């Protein structure tokens, strides 16, 4: 008789451990923590055995006033003008919430202060919190929570908040005016080699995603040491409008630039003195052109870098006439080679590429405008989308081309919303073969995006973007009325088996 | 990583192939799969086109395997994923597909028992060409009880195998015809396979006292033969494929096995070669060819 083998059947089993299914998730927050103005779970992090969520509020009211989009019926009621006392005190003040899994308790631990703006009036300093990361600076005794705000055109520019004790926040760094532009927000905060890298994302004047400051800065001690520019602006290409997303992969810092000819992907080892030496990895949106305008998400999984693409403003950049189009997932190797995972087949300089998943752009759904966030949990790669199908309800179809109008009439707008309204969440055990967790916003068509995914020892937390609260337009026999929306406001879900 | 060539179980339908394949597949070093049926066509496109309509159930085993191996579950969503996996490989040879699965489950050895392979020497050749180092178990069942079982399950299955005695008018449906043909295919094929890579097993004897035979087969295959391994193999019902699959891929194996996949210890009574056959209205018994093959395979 031979000796028993050391390896167990379980160890050798070729199948992946089961991934999370929709039924493995439970909703742990509804209606924007009870306030439908909390629209986006815009940033999220696990720190000191608790979950922290930063919100952005009343997004659709901001968009209505700032971006001047005329789509027909405005989806939500916006009773107050921007900068009015009511708007600033009731709708604008961004929040940070803390979730204690042991007690299943949410606590609001921070609320944006009211300050006097340059216009002389009182306003909320922050409309939202867009970036959040755990980082230990040179002067932090232990890792601390850093979050970046979405500041105001009439404010002092973006800032970083720091929380060391899990309960109180202080301003760690005030960045002020950057690159000569009225920068308002930082989206990506990326620790690498002991430094914190940031990039200005949004600016005033209706440019939430294109600051026109395509620069990356670093500091070893935000608030105490200077921010140092580490790249030639735009990497020398004036068409690079913003550094929208960054991550660390294979001992390099990767940066994705928004570009109307198609995103560019750059990387640096961040060695020596800044500005660092940068190397271009991809351009022209991985040879799809403008329809891959930007890299919205990046995720390292199984020794490769996955990119989720998109077109700003919900899949249609009406200013630059780009889109509408659905998003792709690409896989980049350390040597610069890349695969099309989810997307449209095309000829490239590396040969003809077909989607390895067998799924066309948007996981086959035209309305999936971004791969908004990806995350890894228990050996699975998850990808969440932004799906704008719900907004078709409010569109003035008579302004569309006869062909499009006829298409909507044949399918039925309500059929579209009912059947596929809401974000999609997909998962893959190997990065190539994907299956859906849910394709209907986790049962809520107003959840139009999956904005944050955080893997923790307590499970997999998801935060949605749901700007359809607190009151939403509802049609009654061709008349639109604003009504309380019981499904409006961000949601947080916790998945575990 | 070593990628062991598969272990193929060759036998007629209704010859205990499902349960014995599932048992061997439960060895910690093995991976038992449902009926993959890959070798009946040279490439996946032809297989995909052939196994449509009434034959689509013959794709269920492959769909379930892909779903399980790549997603860890057999659900509507993962079967849908498996279809995409297949569709983007339509231009591949079926041997390439099989090799991809072998690599995926390595270091475990695939145990496969698609009975359709034995219906044609071409399928068997394709198998051997793809895996020159494969091992084979020739699993046999007494032609009388095999015929009775086949007809009890569904006479149409015998008709589909062209199990007719054309010497009578009208032709007589007689499962021994298909039994003999299959055994001939297998024996001819194995004649070219080195003896150390093949074994003959009589199903009745195996199931009457499986433990010693499982140990012996483990030793032959070079895998552990300790009690835990034998115990694992006595539980075919623990295979992820030992149940009905999701809609659209619910089979992949004998439906009776899928409904009751457990090994039930008991005594399978010996049968006899002499005497008339219950399914023949003319009262005839086994023909000379069947008798010769049965005796060659150990049935007295």
Tab-separated table of C-alpha atoms in Angstrom, chain A residues 29-267:
chain	number	residue	atom	x	y	z
A	29	UNK	CA	-28.260	50.444	3.809
A	30	UNK	CA	-31.265	51.817	1.934
A	31	UNK	CA	-32.339	55.210	0.631
A	32	UNK	CA	-29.003	56.928	1.123
A	33	UNK	CA	-28.861	56.274	4.859
A	34	UNK	CA	-32.437	57.502	5.048
A	35	UNK	CA	-31.743	60.629	3.011
A	36	UNK	CA	-32.369	60.315	-0.723
A	37	UNK	CA	-29.979	63.175	-1.378
A	38	UNK	CA	-27.113	60.802	-0.613
A	39	UNK	CA	-26.843	59.725	-4.210
A	40	UNK	CA	-23.439	58.116	-4.709
A	41	UNK	CA	-21.506	55.830	-2.429
A	42	UNK	CA	-18.644	57.631	-4.070
A	43	UNK	CA	-15.782	56.205	-2.066
A	44	UNK	CA	-15.379	53.380	0.374
A	45	UNK	CA	-12.591	51.829	2.414
A	46	UNK	CA	-12.035	49.264	5.131
A	47	UNK	CA	-10.079	50.608	8.063
A	48	UNK	CA	-9.710	49.570	11.683
A	49	UNK	CA	-12.260	46.761	11.259
A	50	UNK	CA	-14.969	49.076	10.006
A	51	UNK	CA	-16.318	50.240	6.669
A	52	UNK	CA	-16.197	53.900	5.756
A	53	UNK	CA	-18.386	55.335	3.009
A	54	UNK	CA	-18.147	58.837	1.600
A	55	UNK	CA	-21.202	60.174	-0.183
A	56	UNK	CA	-21.813	62.650	-2.939
A	57	UNK	CA	-25.176	64.306	-2.828
A	58	UNK	CA	-27.915	65.563	-5.091
A	59	UNK	CA	-25.908	64.790	-8.221
A	60	UNK	CA	-28.776	65.243	-10.628
A	61	UNK	CA	-29.626	68.670	-9.240
A	62	UNK	CA	-26.008	69.693	-9.677
A	63	UNK	CA	-25.981	68.351	-13.213
A	64	UNK	CA	-29.219	70.102	-14.068
A	65	UNK	CA	-27.803	73.445	-13.102
A	66	UNK	CA	-24.205	73.045	-14.187
A	67	UNK	CA	-24.260	70.995	-17.330
A	68	UNK	CA	-27.378	72.398	-18.963
A	69	UNK	CA	-28.555	69.062	-20.288
A	70	UNK	CA	-31.990	69.193	-21.813
A	71	UNK	CA	-33.309	65.656	-21.845
A	72	UNK	CA	-36.996	66.341	-21.445
A	73	UNK	CA	-38.440	65.687	-18.014
A	74	UNK	CA	-35.837	66.140	-15.320
A	75	UNK	CA	-35.724	62.869	-13.407
A	76	UNK	CA	-35.715	64.311	-9.909
A	77	UNK	CA	-37.253	67.257	-8.218
A	78	UNK	CA	-34.766	70.053	-7.617
A	79	UNK	CA	-36.686	72.504	-5.492
A	80	UNK	CA	-33.790	74.734	-4.552
A	81	UNK	CA	-31.290	76.718	-6.537
A	82	UNK	CA	-27.637	75.944	-6.134
A	83	UNK	CA	-26.063	78.130	-3.441
A	84	UNK	CA	-29.461	78.924	-1.946
A	85	UNK	CA	-29.595	78.484	1.800
A	86	UNK	CA	-31.975	75.565	1.456
A	87	UNK	CA	-29.826	73.749	-1.065
A	88	UNK	CA	-26.661	74.282	0.876
A	89	UNK	CA	-28.034	73.257	4.241
A	90	UNK	CA	-30.423	70.489	3.191
A	91	UNK	CA	-29.015	68.971	0.024
A	92	UNK	CA	-25.374	69.779	-0.425
A	93	UNK	CA	-23.535	68.716	2.708
A	94	UNK	CA	-21.586	65.585	1.945
A	95	UNK	CA	-21.316	62.885	4.562
A	96	UNK	CA	-19.035	60.095	5.729
A	97	UNK	CA	-20.611	57.080	7.341
A	98	UNK	CA	-19.049	54.282	9.337
A	99	UNK	CA	-20.381	50.748	9.503
A	100	UNK	CA	-19.582	48.497	12.430
A	101	UNK	CA	-20.197	44.938	11.211
A	102	UNK	CA	-20.175	43.525	14.728
A	103	UNK	CA	-23.138	45.582	15.788
A	104	UNK	CA	-24.607	46.066	12.313
A	105	UNK	CA	-24.665	49.772	13.107
A	106	UNK	CA	-24.210	52.776	10.840
A	107	UNK	CA	-22.971	56.040	12.277
A	108	UNK	CA	-22.569	59.321	10.476
A	109	UNK	CA	-19.176	60.440	11.601
A	110	UNK	CA	-18.619	63.434	9.403
A	111	UNK	CA	-20.657	66.070	7.642
A	112	UNK	CA	-19.232	68.750	5.384
A	113	UNK	CA	-19.035	72.063	7.213
A	114	UNK	CA	-20.798	75.186	6.071
A	115	UNK	CA	-18.309	77.831	5.003
A	116	UNK	CA	-18.435	81.239	3.387
A	117	UNK	CA	-17.733	81.004	-0.304
A	118	UNK	CA	-16.079	83.502	-2.583
A	119	UNK	CA	-19.539	84.707	-3.577
A	120	UNK	CA	-20.038	85.862	0.010
A	121	UNK	CA	-22.721	83.369	0.885
A	122	UNK	CA	-22.800	80.346	3.124
A	123	UNK	CA	-22.287	77.047	1.355
A	124	UNK	CA	-21.339	73.499	2.033
A	125	UNK	CA	-17.597	73.151	1.654
A	126	UNK	CA	-17.913	69.680	0.117
A	127	UNK	CA	-20.512	68.256	-2.249
A	128	UNK	CA	-19.036	64.827	-1.977
A	129	UNK	CA	-16.120	62.585	-1.154
A	130	UNK	CA	-14.755	60.982	-4.279
A	131	UNK	CA	-11.560	59.232	-3.247
A	132	UNK	CA	-10.672	57.262	-0.128
A	133	UNK	CA	-7.608	55.247	0.737
A	134	UNK	CA	-5.739	53.845	3.703
A	135	UNK	CA	-2.225	55.295	3.709
A	136	UNK	CA	0.525	55.892	6.215
A	137	UNK	CA	2.404	59.107	5.616
A	138	UNK	CA	5.797	59.953	7.015
A	139	UNK	CA	4.194	61.556	10.055
A	140	UNK	CA	1.354	59.089	10.620
A	141	UNK	CA	2.078	56.773	13.549
A	142	UNK	CA	-0.008	54.105	11.834
A	143	UNK	CA	-2.067	53.770	8.659
A	144	UNK	CA	-4.759	56.428	8.483
A	145	UNK	CA	-7.804	56.997	6.338
A	146	UNK	CA	-7.476	59.692	3.707
A	147	UNK	CA	-10.364	60.999	1.662
A	148	UNK	CA	-10.578	63.650	-1.022
A	149	UNK	CA	-13.471	65.992	-1.344
A	150	UNK	CA	-15.570	67.299	-4.221
A	151	UNK	CA	-15.165	70.967	-3.507
A	152	UNK	CA	-16.952	74.010	-4.812
A	153	UNK	CA	-16.361	76.466	-7.588
A	154	UNK	CA	-16.679	79.177	-4.947
A	155	UNK	CA	-14.437	77.328	-2.535
A	156	UNK	CA	-10.753	76.956	-1.845
A	157	UNK	CA	-10.150	73.984	-4.101
A	158	UNK	CA	-9.820	70.335	-3.247
A	159	UNK	CA	-8.521	69.061	0.039
A	160	UNK	CA	-7.607	65.861	1.775
A	161	UNK	CA	-9.221	64.795	5.008
A	162	UNK	CA	-7.445	62.434	7.358
A	163	UNK	CA	-8.882	60.171	10.031
A	164	UNK	CA	-6.473	58.516	12.439
A	165	UNK	CA	-8.793	57.335	15.186
A	166	UNK	CA	-11.666	55.928	13.146
A	167	UNK	CA	-13.966	58.660	14.367
A	168	UNK	CA	-12.764	62.186	13.662
A	169	UNK	CA	-11.555	63.849	10.496
A	170	UNK	CA	-9.173	66.718	10.097
A	171	UNK	CA	-8.007	68.596	7.049
A	172	UNK	CA	-4.663	67.079	6.217
A	173	UNK	CA	-3.898	69.081	3.129
A	174	UNK	CA	-5.508	71.943	1.283
A	175	UNK	CA	-4.478	71.749	-2.340
A	176	UNK	CA	-5.947	75.022	-3.542
A	177	UNK	CA	-5.738	75.993	-7.161
A	178	UNK	CA	-3.829	73.446	-9.239
A	179	UNK	CA	-2.320	74.000	-12.653
A	180	UNK	CA	-4.015	77.346	-13.016
A	181	UNK	CA	-7.419	75.690	-13.245
A	182	UNK	CA	-10.398	75.793	-10.881
A	183	UNK	CA	-9.887	72.177	-9.888
A	184	UNK	CA	-12.639	70.858	-7.661
A	185	UNK	CA	-12.029	67.171	-7.121
A	186	UNK	CA	-9.502	64.378	-6.844
A	187	UNK	CA	-10.768	60.958	-7.803
A	188	UNK	CA	-7.742	58.767	-7.479
A	189	UNK	CA	-5.494	58.545	-4.406
A	190	UNK	CA	-2.787	55.942	-4.904
A	191	UNK	CA	-0.097	54.995	-2.397
A	192	UNK	CA	3.113	53.718	-4.004
A	193	UNK	CA	6.621	53.396	-2.659
A	194	UNK	CA	5.763	55.299	0.498
A	195	UNK	CA	4.245	58.236	-1.353
A	196	UNK	CA	0.681	59.285	-2.010
A	197	UNK	CA	-0.029	60.068	-5.651
A	198	UNK	CA	-2.965	62.242	-6.639
A	199	UNK	CA	-4.340	63.666	-9.850
A	200	UNK	CA	-6.829	66.512	-10.307
A	201	UNK	CA	-9.963	65.045	-11.843
A	202	UNK	CA	-12.736	67.610	-12.003
A	203	UNK	CA	-12.927	71.325	-12.348
A	204	UNK	CA	-15.557	74.001	-12.081
A	205	UNK	CA	-17.549	75.176	-15.081
A	206	UNK	CA	-19.228	71.816	-15.637
A	207	UNK	CA	-16.118	69.687	-16.022
A	208	UNK	CA	-16.456	67.015	-13.332
A	209	UNK	CA	-14.257	64.554	-15.208
A	210	UNK	CA	-11.960	66.687	-17.309
A	211	UNK	CA	-9.991	69.116	-15.204
A	212	UNK	CA	-7.648	69.978	-18.068
A	213	UNK	CA	-4.849	69.574	-15.539
A	214	UNK	CA	-3.400	66.270	-16.721
A	215	UNK	CA	-0.829	66.204	-13.974
A	216	UNK	CA	0.150	63.825	-11.220
A	217	UNK	CA	1.496	64.989	-7.884
A	218	UNK	CA	3.073	63.181	-5.010
A	219	UNK	CA	3.780	63.784	-1.382
A	220	UNK	CA	5.293	61.688	1.358
A	221	UNK	CA	3.482	63.652	4.000
A	222	UNK	CA	0.354	65.466	2.800
A	223	UNK	CA	0.024	68.776	4.540
A	224	UNK	CA	3.600	68.806	5.750
A	225	UNK	CA	5.638	68.262	2.629
A	226	UNK	CA	5.075	69.877	-0.733
A	227	UNK	CA	3.195	68.285	-3.566
A	228	UNK	CA	5.667	67.532	-6.320
A	229	UNK	CA	4.727	67.234	-9.966
A	230	UNK	CA	5.909	63.869	-11.278
A	231	UNK	CA	4.972	63.946	-14.957
A	232	UNK	CA	5.218	66.244	-17.895
A	233	UNK	CA	1.684	67.669	-18.154
A	234	UNK	CA	-0.396	65.375	-20.321
A	235	UNK	CA	2.728	63.282	-20.880
A	236	UNK	CA	3.489	65.817	-23.576
A	237	UNK	CA	0.232	65.241	-25.437
A	238	UNK	CA	-2.169	68.185	-25.330
A	239	UNK	CA	-5.070	65.847	-26.059
A	240	UNK	CA	-4.659	64.199	-22.669
A	241	UNK	CA	-7.169	66.169	-20.632
A	242	UNK	CA	-7.092	64.504	-17.227
A	243	UNK	CA	-5.451	61.673	-15.353
A	244	UNK	CA	-8.648	59.874	-14.449
A	245	UNK	CA	-7.471	56.675	-12.806
A	246	UNK	CA	-4.284	55.230	-11.336
A	247	UNK	CA	-3.184	51.980	-9.767
A	248	UNK	CA	-0.093	49.977	-8.937
A	249	UNK	CA	0.857	46.894	-10.929
A	250	UNK	CA	4.108	44.978	-11.265
A	251	UNK	CA	6.110	47.543	-9.306
A	252	UNK	CA	4.921	50.384	-11.505
A	253	UNK	CA	2.436	53.184	-11.100
A	254	UNK	CA	-0.060	53.089	-13.959
A	255	UNK	CA	-2.019	56.170	-14.987
A	256	UNK	CA	-4.915	56.384	-17.419
A	257	UNK	CA	-5.465	59.648	-19.253
A	258	UNK	CA	-8.794	60.848	-20.601
A	259	UNK	CA	-8.330	61.613	-24.265
A	260	UNK	CA	-11.004	62.332	-26.847
A	261	UNK	CA	-9.048	60.308	-29.405
A	262	UNK	CA	-9.076	57.369	-27.019
A	263	UNK	CA	-7.479	56.923	-23.607
A	264	UNK	CA	-3.762	56.598	-23.035
A	265	UNK	CA	-2.175	54.342	-20.442
A	266	UNK	CA	1.203	55.270	-19.005
A	267	UNK	CA	3.439	53.816	-16.339
